Amino acid sequence: MKRLLLVAVVLALSAWSVPSAGAAEFKTYVGCGLSREALPSDVCYLGDGIGAFFRVDGADVEYDVCVEFPGGGYLCAEDQPAHEGTLYVNSIASEVLGSHRVEWYVEDAMIATWSFDLEAEPPPPPPVVPPPTTLAPAIPSGPSDSCNRARGRVRWYATKLKWAEGSRERARFRSKLRWAKALVKTRC
């Protein structure tokens, strides 16, 4: 049981880097693209340029890269030269949906494996929900009706004050005029 656990740990660690007998370190992965910017991925889609990436540090080597296709097909690119510190990519041309397994070999020893699924199309993006629109308050084009009524009262009481007879009547219209002017200030 301990031996099986040790083998599982070694295989898990081999996906990123495993030093060989010559003290070389390897980095291997599969990316959904053929450019250096392609990130490691476990799922690619039809139409993606799928690449098997390989980099060695510490030595120049020749490597083999093999792909096991769903349904049992197997294809290898052998004796690929790799110079130290350079990232290489081998194109994986597959239109077979399902799980693929990529293996890298140096000096006939398997140094890494990577599994990825090829799917028909990416899931649709989530629906874009527009943010709620906030209606701007209506800006009146002119003074409001209550403002116009208040201004009309001011004109009315000013006219009444002008034609008022006697001090008592003038005092009454002055008071009402002050009240109407204060109302104009609050409503206009």
CSV table of N, CA and C in Angstrom, one decimal, residues 16-167:
chain,number,residue,atom,x,y,z
A,16,TRP,N,4.8,18.7,-13.5
A,16,TRP,CA,5.4,20.0,-13.6
A,16,TRP,C,6.9,19.9,-13.8
A,17,SER,N,7.6,19.2,-12.9
A,17,SER,CA,9.0,19.2,-13.2
A,17,SER,C,9.6,17.9,-12.5
A,18,VAL,N,10.4,17.2,-13.2
A,18,VAL,CA,11.1,16.1,-12.6
A,18,VAL,C,12.5,16.1,-13.0
A,19,PRO,N,13.4,16.1,-12.1
A,19,PRO,CA,14.8,16.1,-12.5
A,19,PRO,C,15.2,14.7,-13.1
A,20,SER,N,16.0,14.7,-14.2
A,20,SER,CA,16.4,13.4,-14.7
A,20,SER,C,17.8,13.1,-14.1
A,21,ALA,N,18.3,12.0,-14.5
A,21,ALA,CA,19.6,11.6,-14.0
A,21,ALA,C,20.7,12.6,-14.2
A,22,GLY,N,20.6,13.4,-15.3
A,22,GLY,CA,21.6,14.4,-15.6
A,22,GLY,C,21.3,15.7,-15.0
A,23,ALA,N,20.5,15.8,-13.9
A,23,ALA,CA,20.2,17.0,-13.2
A,23,ALA,C,19.4,18.0,-14.0
A,24,ALA,N,18.8,17.6,-15.1
A,24,ALA,CA,18.0,18.5,-15.9
A,24,ALA,C,16.6,18.5,-15.3
A,25,GLU,N,15.9,19.7,-15.4
A,25,GLU,CA,14.6,19.8,-14.9
A,25,GLU,C,13.7,20.1,-16.1
A,26,PHE,N,12.5,19.5,-16.1
A,26,PHE,CA,11.5,19.6,-17.2
A,26,PHE,C,10.2,20.3,-16.7
A,27,LYS,N,9.7,21.1,-17.6
A,27,LYS,CA,8.4,21.7,-17.4
A,27,LYS,C,7.5,21.3,-18.6
A,28,THR,N,6.4,20.7,-18.3
A,28,THR,CA,5.5,20.2,-19.4
A,28,THR,C,4.1,20.5,-19.1
A,29,TYR,N,3.3,20.9,-20.1
A,29,TYR,CA,1.9,21.1,-19.9
A,29,TYR,C,1.2,21.2,-21.2
A,30,VAL,N,-0.1,21.1,-21.2
A,30,VAL,CA,-0.9,21.3,-22.4
A,30,VAL,C,-1.7,22.6,-22.3
A,31,GLY,N,-1.7,23.4,-23.4
A,31,GLY,CA,-2.4,24.7,-23.4
A,31,GLY,C,-3.3,24.7,-24.6
A,32,CYS,N,-4.4,25.5,-24.4
A,32,CYS,CA,-5.3,25.7,-25.5
A,32,CYS,C,-4.9,26.9,-26.4
A,33,GLY,N,-3.8,26.7,-27.1
A,33,GLY,CA,-3.3,27.7,-27.9
A,33,GLY,C,-1.8,27.3,-28.3
A,34,LEU,N,-1.3,27.9,-29.3
A,34,LEU,CA,0.1,27.5,-29.7
A,34,LEU,C,1.1,28.6,-29.4
A,35,SER,N,0.7,29.7,-28.8
A,35,SER,CA,1.6,30.8,-28.5
A,35,SER,C,2.2,30.6,-27.1
A,36,ARG,N,3.3,31.3,-26.8
A,36,ARG,CA,4.0,31.2,-25.5
A,36,ARG,C,3.1,31.7,-24.4
A,37,GLU,N,2.0,32.4,-24.7
A,37,GLU,CA,1.1,33.0,-23.7
A,37,GLU,C,0.1,32.0,-23.3
A,38,ALA,N,0.0,30.8,-24.0
A,38,ALA,CA,-1.1,29.8,-23.7
A,38,ALA,C,-0.8,29.3,-22.3
A,39,LEU,N,-1.9,29.3,-21.5
A,39,LEU,CA,-1.8,28.8,-20.1
A,39,LEU,C,-2.1,27.3,-20.0
A,40,PRO,N,-1.6,26.7,-19.0
A,40,PRO,CA,-1.9,25.2,-18.8
A,40,PRO,C,-3.4,25.1,-18.7
A,41,SER,N,-4.0,24.0,-19.3
A,41,SER,CA,-5.4,23.8,-19.3
A,41,SER,C,-5.7,22.3,-19.2
A,42,ASP,N,-6.9,22.0,-18.6
A,42,ASP,CA,-7.4,20.6,-18.6
A,42,ASP,C,-8.5,20.4,-19.5
A,43,VAL,N,-9.1,21.6,-20.1
A,43,VAL,CA,-10.2,21.5,-21.0
A,43,VAL,C,-9.9,22.4,-22.2
A,44,CYS,N,-10.0,21.9,-23.4
A,44,CYS,CA,-9.9,22.7,-24.6
A,44,CYS,C,-11.1,22.5,-25.5
A,45,TYR,N,-11.3,23.4,-26.5
A,45,TYR,CA,-12.5,23.3,-27.3
A,45,TYR,C,-12.1,23.1,-28.8
A,46,LEU,N,-13.0,22.5,-29.5
A,46,LEU,CA,-12.8,22.3,-31.0
A,46,LEU,C,-12.5,23.7,-31.6
A,47,GLY,N,-11.5,23.8,-32.4
A,47,GLY,CA,-11.1,25.0,-33.0
A,47,GLY,C,-9.9,25.7,-32.3
A,48,ASP,N,-9.7,25.3,-31.0
A,48,ASP,CA,-8.5,25.8,-30.3
A,48,ASP,C,-7.3,25.2,-30.9
A,49,GLY,N,-6.2,25.9,-31.0
A,49,GLY,CA,-5.0,25.3,-31.4
A,49,GLY,C,-4.4,24.7,-30.1
A,50,ILE,N,-4.4,23.4,-30.0
A,50,ILE,CA,-3.9,22.8,-28.8
A,50,ILE,C,-2.4,22.5,-28.9
A,51,GLY,N,-1.7,22.8,-27.8
A,51,GLY,CA,-0.2,22.7,-27.9
A,51,GLY,C,0.2,21.9,-26.7
A,52,ALA,N,1.2,21.0,-26.9
A,52,ALA,CA,1.9,20.3,-25.9
A,52,ALA,C,3.3,21.0,-25.7
A,53,PHE,N,3.4,21.7,-24.5
A,53,PHE,CA,4.6,22.5,-24.2
A,53,PHE,C,5.7,21.7,-23.5
A,54,PHE,N,6.9,22.1,-23.8
A,54,PHE,CA,8.0,21.4,-23.2
A,54,PHE,C,9.2,22.4,-23.0
A,55,ARG,N,9.8,22.3,-21.8
A,55,ARG,CA,11.0,23.2,-21.6
A,55,ARG,C,11.9,22.4,-20.7
A,56,VAL,N,13.2,22.5,-21.0
A,56,VAL,CA,14.2,21.8,-20.2
A,56,VAL,C,15.2,22.8,-19.7
A,57,ASP,N,15.6,22.7,-18.4
A,57,ASP,CA,16.6,23.5,-17.8
A,57,ASP,C,17.7,22.6,-17.3
A,58,GLY,N,18.9,22.9,-17.6
A,58,GLY,CA,20.1,22.2,-17.1
A,58,GLY,C,20.8,21.3,-18.1
A,59,ALA,N,20.2,21.2,-19.3
A,59,ALA,CA,20.9,20.4,-20.4
A,59,ALA,C,20.1,20.5,-21.7
A,60,ASP,N,20.8,20.2,-22.8
A,60,ASP,CA,20.1,20.1,-24.1
A,60,ASP,C,19.8,18.6,-24.2
A,61,VAL,N,18.5,18.3,-24.7
A,61,VAL,CA,18.1,16.9,-24.8
A,61,VAL,C,17.3,16.8,-26.1
A,62,GLU,N,17.0,15.5,-26.4
A,62,GLU,CA,16.0,15.2,-27.4
A,62,GLU,C,14.8,14.5,-26.7
A,63,TYR,N,13.6,14.9,-27.0
A,63,TYR,CA,12.4,14.4,-26.3
A,63,TYR,C,11.4,13.8,-27.4
A,64,ASP,N,10.6,13.0,-26.9
A,64,ASP,CA,9.5,12.4,-27.6
A,64,ASP,C,8.2,12.9,-26.9
A,65,VAL,N,7.2,13.3,-27.7
A,65,VAL,CA,5.9,13.6,-27.2
A,65,VAL,C,4.9,12.7,-27.9
A,66,CYS,N,4.0,12.1,-27.1
A,66,CYS,CA,3.0,11.2,-27.6
A,66,CYS,C,1.6,11.5,-27.1
A,67,VAL,N,0.6,11.3,-27.9
A,67,VAL,CA,-0.7,11.6,-27.6
A,67,VAL,C,-1.6,10.3,-27.7
A,68,GLU,N,-2.3,10.0,-26.6
A,68,GLU,CA,-3.3,8.9,-26.7
A,68,GLU,C,-4.6,9.5,-26.8
A,69,PHE,N,-5.3,9.2,-27.9
A,69,PHE,CA,-6.6,9.8,-28.3
A,69,PHE,C,-7.7,8.9,-27.7
A,70,PRO,N,-8.9,9.5,-27.5
A,70,PRO,CA,-10.1,8.7,-27.1
A,70,PRO,C,-10.3,7.6,-28.1
A,71,GLY,N,-10.6,6.5,-27.7
A,71,GLY,CA,-10.9,5.3,-28.6
A,71,GLY,C,-9.6,4.5,-28.9
A,72,GLY,N,-8.5,4.9,-28.3
A,72,GLY,CA,-7.3,4.1,-28.4
A,72,GLY,C,-6.2,4.5,-29.4
A,73,GLY,N,-6.4,5.5,-30.2
A,73,GLY,CA,-5.4,6.0,-31.2
A,73,GLY,C,-4.2,6.5,-30.4
A,74,TYR,N,-3.0,6.3,-31.0
A,74,TYR,CA,-1.7,6.8,-30.4
A,74,TYR,C,-0.8,7.3,-31.4
A,75,LEU,N,-0.3,8.5,-31.2
A,75,LEU,CA,0.6,9.2,-32.2
A,75,LEU,C,1.8,9.8,-31.4
A,76,CYS,N,3.0,9.7,-32.0
A,76,CYS,CA,4.2,10.2,-31.3
A,76,CYS,C,5.0,11.1,-32.3
A,77,ALA,N,5.6,12.2,-31.8
A,77,ALA,CA,6.6,13.0,-32.5
A,77,ALA,C,7.9,12.7,-31.8
A,78,GLU,N,8.8,12.0,-32.5
A,78,GLU,CA,10.0,11.5,-31.9
A,78,GLU,C,11.2,12.4,-32.2
A,79,ASP,N,12.2,12.3,-31.3
A,79,ASP,CA,13.5,12.9,-31.5
A,79,ASP,C,13.4,14.4,-31.7
A,80,GLN,N,12.6,15.1,-30.9
A,80,GLN,CA,12.5,16.6,-31.0
A,80,GLN,C,13.6,17.2,-30.2
A,81,PRO,N,14.5,18.0,-30.9
A,81,PRO,CA,15.6,18.6,-30.2
A,81,PRO,C,15.1,19.8,-29.3
A,82,ALA,N,15.7,19.9,-28.1
A,82,ALA,CA,15.3,20.9,-27.1
A,82,ALA,C,16.6,21.5,-26.5
A,83,HIS,N,16.7,22.8,-26.7
A,83,HIS,CA,17.9,23.5,-26.1
A,83,HIS,C,17.5,24.1,-24.7
A,84,GLU,N,18.4,24.1,-23.8
A,84,GLU,CA,18.1,24.5,-22.5
A,84,GLU,C,17.5,25.9,-22.4
A,85,GLY,N,16.5,26.1,-21.6
A,85,GLY,CA,15.8,27.3,-21.4
A,85,GLY,C,14.9,27.8,-22.4
A,86,THR,N,14.6,27.0,-23.5
A,86,THR,CA,13.7,27.4,-24.5
A,86,THR,C,12.4,26.6,-24.4
A,87,LEU,N,11.2,27.3,-24.5
A,87,LEU,CA,9.9,26.7,-24.5
A,87,LEU,C,9.6,26.2,-25.9
A,88,TYR,N,9.3,24.9,-26.0
A,88,TYR,CA,8.9,24.3,-27.3
A,88,TYR,C,7.4,23.9,-27.2
A,89,VAL,N,6.8,24.0,-28.4
A,89,VAL,CA,5.4,23.5,-28.5
A,89,VAL,C,5.2,22.6,-29.7
A,90,ASN,N,4.5,21.5,-29.4
A,90,ASN,CA,4.1,20.6,-30.5
A,90,ASN,C,2.6,20.7,-30.6
A,91,SER,N,2.1,20.9,-31.8
A,91,SER,CA,0.7,21.0,-32.1
A,91,SER,C,0.0,19.7,-32.0
A,92,ILE,N,-1.2,19.6,-31.3
A,92,ILE,CA,-2.0,18.4,-31.2
A,92,ILE,C,-3.2,18.7,-32.1
A,93,ALA,N,-3.2,18.1,-33.2
A,93,ALA,CA,-4.4,18.2,-34.1
A,93,ALA,C,-5.4,17.1,-33.9
A,94,SER,N,-6.4,17.5,-33.2
A,94,SER,CA,-7.4,16.5,-32.9
A,94,SER,C,-8.8,17.1,-33.0
A,95,GLU,N,-9.7,16.3,-33.6
A,95,GLU,CA,-11.1,16.7,-33.6
A,95,GLU,C,-12.0,15.6,-32.9
A,96,VAL,N,-11.3,14.8,-32.2
A,96,VAL,CA,-12.0,13.7,-31.5
A,96,VAL,C,-12.4,14.2,-30.1
A,97,LEU,N,-13.7,14.3,-29.8
A,97,LEU,CA,-14.1,14.8,-28.5
A,97,LEU,C,-13.8,13.7,-27.4
A,98,GLY,N,-13.5,14.2,-26.2
A,98,GLY,CA,-13.2,13.3,-25.1
A,98,GLY,C,-11.9,13.5,-24.5
A,99,SER,N,-11.4,12.6,-23.6
A,99,SER,CA,-10.2,12.7,-22.8
A,99,SER,C,-9.0,12.3,-23.6
A,100,HIS,N,-8.0,13.1,-23.7
A,100,HIS,CA,-6.7,12.8,-24.3
A,100,HIS,C,-5.6,12.8,-23.3
A,101,ARG,N,-4.6,12.0,-23.5
A,101,ARG,CA,-3.5,11.9,-22.6
A,101,ARG,C,-2.2,12.1,-23.4
A,102,VAL,N,-1.4,13.1,-22.9
A,102,VAL,CA,-0.1,13.4,-23.5
A,102,VAL,C,1.0,12.9,-22.6
A,103,GLU,N,2.0,12.3,-23.2
A,103,GLU,CA,3.2,11.8,-22.5
A,103,GLU,C,4.5,12.4,-23.1
A,104,TRP,N,5.4,12.7,-22.3
A,104,TRP,CA,6.7,13.2,-22.7
A,104,TRP,C,7.8,12.2,-22.3
A,105,TYR,N,8.8,11.9,-23.2
A,105,TYR,CA,9.8,10.9,-22.9
A,105,TYR,C,11.2,11.6,-23.2
A,106,VAL,N,12.2,11.3,-22.3
A,106,VAL,CA,13.5,11.7,-22.6
A,106,VAL,C,14.4,10.5,-22.3
A,107,GLU,N,15.2,10.1,-23.3
A,107,GLU,CA,16.0,8.9,-23.2
A,107,GLU,C,15.2,7.7,-22.9
A,108,ASP,N,14.1,7.5,-23.5
A,108,ASP,CA,13.1,6.4,-23.4
A,108,ASP,C,12.5,6.3,-22.0
A,109,ALA,N,12.6,7.3,-21.2
A,109,ALA,CA,12.0,7.3,-19.9
A,109,ALA,C,10.9,8.3,-19.9
A,110,MET,N,9.7,7.9,-19.4
A,110,MET,CA,8.6,8.9,-19.3
A,110,MET,C,8.9,9.9,-18.2
A,111,ILE,N,8.9,11.1,-18.6
A,111,ILE,CA,9.2,12.2,-17.6
A,111,ILE,C,7.9,12.9,-17.1
A,112,ALA,N,6.8,12.9,-17.9
A,112,ALA,CA,5.6,13.6,-17.5
A,112,ALA,C,4.4,13.1,-18.3
A,113,THR,N,3.2,13.3,-17.7
A,113,THR,CA,2.0,13.1,-18.5
A,113,THR,C,1.0,14.3,-18.2
A,114,TRP,N,0.1,14.4,-19.1
A,114,TRP,CA,-1.0,15.5,-18.9
A,114,TRP,C,-2.2,15.0,-19.6
A,115,SER,N,-3.3,15.1,-18.9
A,115,SER,CA,-4.6,14.7,-19.5
A,115,SER,C,-5.5,16.0,-19.7
A,116,PHE,N,-6.2,16.0,-20.8
A,116,PHE,CA,-7.1,17.1,-21.1
A,116,PHE,C,-8.3,16.6,-21.8
A,117,ASP,N,-9.4,17.3,-21.7
A,117,ASP,CA,-10.6,16.9,-22.4
A,117,ASP,C,-10.8,17.9,-23.6
A,118,LEU,N,-11.2,17.4,-24.7
A,118,LEU,CA,-11.6,18.2,-25.8
A,118,LEU,C,-13.1,18.2,-25.9
A,119,GLU,N,-13.7,19.4,-25.9
A,119,GLU,CA,-15.1,19.5,-25.9
A,119,GLU,C,-15.6,20.3,-27.1
A,120,ALA,N,-16.9,20.1,-27.4
A,120,ALA,CA,-17.4,20.7,-28.6
A,120,ALA,C,-17.4,22.2,-28.6
A,121,GLU,N,-17.8,22.9,-27.6
A,121,GLU,CA,-17.8,24.3,-27.6
A,121,GLU,C,-17.9,24.8,-26.2
A,122,PRO,N,-17.4,26.0,-25.9
A,122,PRO,CA,-17.4,26.5,-24.6
A,122,PRO,C,-18.8,26.8,-24.1
A,123,PRO,N,-19.0,26.8,-22.8
A,123,PRO,CA,-20.3,27.1,-22.3
A,123,PRO,C,-20.7,28.5,-22.7
A,124,PRO,N,-21.9,28.8,-22.9
A,124,PRO,CA,-22.3,30.2,-23.2
A,124,PRO,C,-21.9,31.1,-22.1
A,125,PRO,N,-21.6,32.4,-22.4
A,125,PRO,CA,-21.3,33.3,-21.3
A,125,PRO,C,-22.6,33.6,-20.5
A,126,PRO,N,-22.4,34.0,-19.3
A,126,PRO,CA,-23.6,34.3,-18.5
A,126,PRO,C,-24.3,35.5,-19.2
A,127,PRO,N,-25.6,35.6,-19.1
A,127,PRO,CA,-26.3,36.7,-19.7
A,127,PRO,C,-25.9,38.0,-19.1
A,128,VAL,N,-25.8,39.0,-19.9
A,128,VAL,CA,-25.5,40.3,-19.5
A,128,VAL,C,-26.7,41.0,-19.1
A,129,VAL,N,-26.8,41.4,-17.8
A,129,VAL,CA,-28.0,42.1,-17.3
A,129,VAL,C,-27.6,43.5,-17.2
A,130,PRO,N,-28.3,44.4,-17.9
A,130,PRO,CA,-27.9,45.8,-17.8
A,130,PRO,C,-28.2,46.3,-16.4
A,131,PRO,N,-27.4,47.3,-16.0
A,131,PRO,CA,-27.7,47.8,-14.6
A,131,PRO,C,-29.1,48.5,-14.7
A,132,PRO,N,-29.7,48.6,-13.5
A,132,PRO,CA,-31.0,49.3,-13.5
A,132,PRO,C,-30.8,50.7,-13.9
A,133,THR,N,-31.7,51.2,-14.7
A,133,THR,CA,-31.6,52.6,-15.1
A,133,THR,C,-32.4,53.5,-14.1
A,134,THR,N,-31.7,54.5,-13.7
A,134,THR,CA,-32.4,55.4,-12.8
A,134,THR,C,-32.8,56.6,-13.6
A,135,LEU,N,-34.1,56.9,-13.5
A,135,LEU,CA,-34.6,58.0,-14.2
A,135,LEU,C,-34.2,59.3,-13.5
A,136,ALA,N,-33.7,60.2,-14.2
A,136,ALA,CA,-33.3,61.5,-13.7
A,136,ALA,C,-34.6,62.3,-13.4
A,137,PRO,N,-34.6,63.0,-12.3
A,137,PRO,CA,-35.8,63.8,-12.0
A,137,PRO,C,-36.1,64.8,-13.2
A,138,ALA,N,-37.3,64.9,-13.5
A,138,ALA,CA,-37.7,65.8,-14.5
A,138,ALA,C,-37.4,67.3,-14.2
A,139,ILE,N,-36.7,67.9,-15.1
A,139,ILE,CA,-36.3,69.3,-14.8
A,139,ILE,C,-37.3,70.2,-15.5
A,140,PRO,N,-38.1,70.9,-14.8
A,140,PRO,CA,-39.1,71.7,-15.4
A,140,PRO,C,-38.5,72.8,-16.3
A,141,SER,N,-39.2,73.0,-17.4
A,141,SER,CA,-38.7,74.0,-18.4
A,141,SER,C,-38.9,75.4,-17.9
A,142,GLY,N,-39.8,75.6,-17.0
A,142,GLY,CA,-40.1,76.9,-16.5
A,142,GLY,C,-40.6,76.8,-15.1
A,143,PRO,N,-41.0,77.9,-14.5
A,143,PRO,CA,-41.5,77.8,-13.1
A,143,PRO,C,-42.7,76.9,-12.9
A,144,SER,N,-42.8,76.3,-11.8
A,144,SER,CA,-43.9,75.4,-11.5
A,144,SER,C,-45.2,76.2,-11.4
A,145,ASP,N,-46.3,75.4,-11.4
A,145,ASP,CA,-47.6,76.1,-11.2
A,145,ASP,C,-47.7,76.8,-9.8
A,146,SER,N,-47.2,76.1,-8.8
A,146,SER,CA,-47.3,76.7,-7.5
A,146,SER,C,-46.5,78.0,-7.4
A,147,CYS,N,-45.4,78.0,-8.1
A,147,CYS,CA,-44.5,79.2,-8.1
A,147,CYS,C,-45.3,80.3,-8.8
A,148,ASN,N,-45.9,80.0,-9.9
A,148,ASN,CA,-46.7,81.0,-10.7
A,148,ASN,C,-47.8,81.6,-9.9
A,149,ARG,N,-48.5,80.7,-9.1
A,149,ARG,CA,-49.6,81.1,-8.3
A,149,ARG,C,-49.1,82.1,-7.2
A,150,ALA,N,-48.0,81.7,-6.6
A,150,ALA,CA,-47.4,82.6,-5.5
A,150,ALA,C,-47.0,83.9,-6.1
A,151,ARG,N,-46.4,84.0,-7.2
A,151,ARG,CA,-46.1,85.2,-7.8
A,151,ARG,C,-47.3,86.1,-8.2
A,152,GLY,N,-48.4,85.4,-8.6
A,152,GLY,CA,-49.6,86.1,-8.9
A,152,GLY,C,-50.2,86.7,-7.6
A,153,ARG,N,-50.1,86.0,-6.5
A,153,ARG,CA,-50.6,86.6,-5.2
A,153,ARG,C,-49.8,87.9,-4.9
A,154,VAL,N,-48.4,87.8,-5.1
A,154,VAL,CA,-47.6,89.0,-4.8
A,154,VAL,C,-48.1,90.2,-5.7
A,155,ARG,N,-48.3,90.0,-6.9
A,155,ARG,CA,-48.8,91.0,-7.8
A,155,ARG,C,-50.2,91.6,-7.3
A,156,TRP,N,-51.0,90.6,-7.0
A,156,TRP,CA,-52.4,91.0,-6.5
A,156,TRP,C,-52.4,91.9,-5.3
A,157,TYR,N,-51.6,91.4,-4.2
A,157,TYR,CA,-51.5,92.2,-3.0
A,157,TYR,C,-50.8,93.5,-3.2
A,158,ALA,N,-49.8,93.5,-4.1
A,158,ALA,CA,-49.1,94.8,-4.4
A,158,ALA,C,-50.0,95.8,-5.0
A,159,THR,N,-50.9,95.3,-5.9
A,159,THR,CA,-51.8,96.2,-6.5
A,159,THR,C,-52.9,96.7,-5.5
A,160,LYS,N,-53.3,95.8,-4.6
A,160,LYS,CA,-54.3,96.1,-3.6
A,160,LYS,C,-53.7,97.1,-2.6
A,161,LEU,N,-52.4,96.9,-2.3
A,161,LEU,CA,-51.7,97.9,-1.4
A,161,LEU,C,-51.6,99.3,-2.0
A,162,LYS,N,-51.4,99.3,-3.3
A,162,LYS,CA,-51.2,100.5,-4.0
A,162,LYS,C,-52.5,101.3,-4.0
A,163,TRP,N,-53.7,100.7,-4.1
A,163,TRP,CA,-54.9,101.4,-4.1
A,163,TRP,C,-55.7,101.4,-2.8
A,164,ALA,N,-55.0,100.9,-1.8
A,164,ALA,CA,-55.7,100.8,-0.5
A,164,ALA,C,-55.9,102.2,0.1
A,165,GLU,N,-57.1,102.3,0.8
A,165,GLU,CA,-57.4,103.6,1.4
A,165,GLU,C,-57.4,103.4,2.9
A,166,GLY,N,-56.7,104.2,3.6
A,166,GLY,CA,-56.6,104.1,5.0
A,166,GLY,C,-55.5,103.2,5.5
A,167,SER,N,-55.0,103.6,6.7
A,167,SER,CA,-53.9,102.9,7.3
A,167,SER,C,-54.2,101.4,7.6
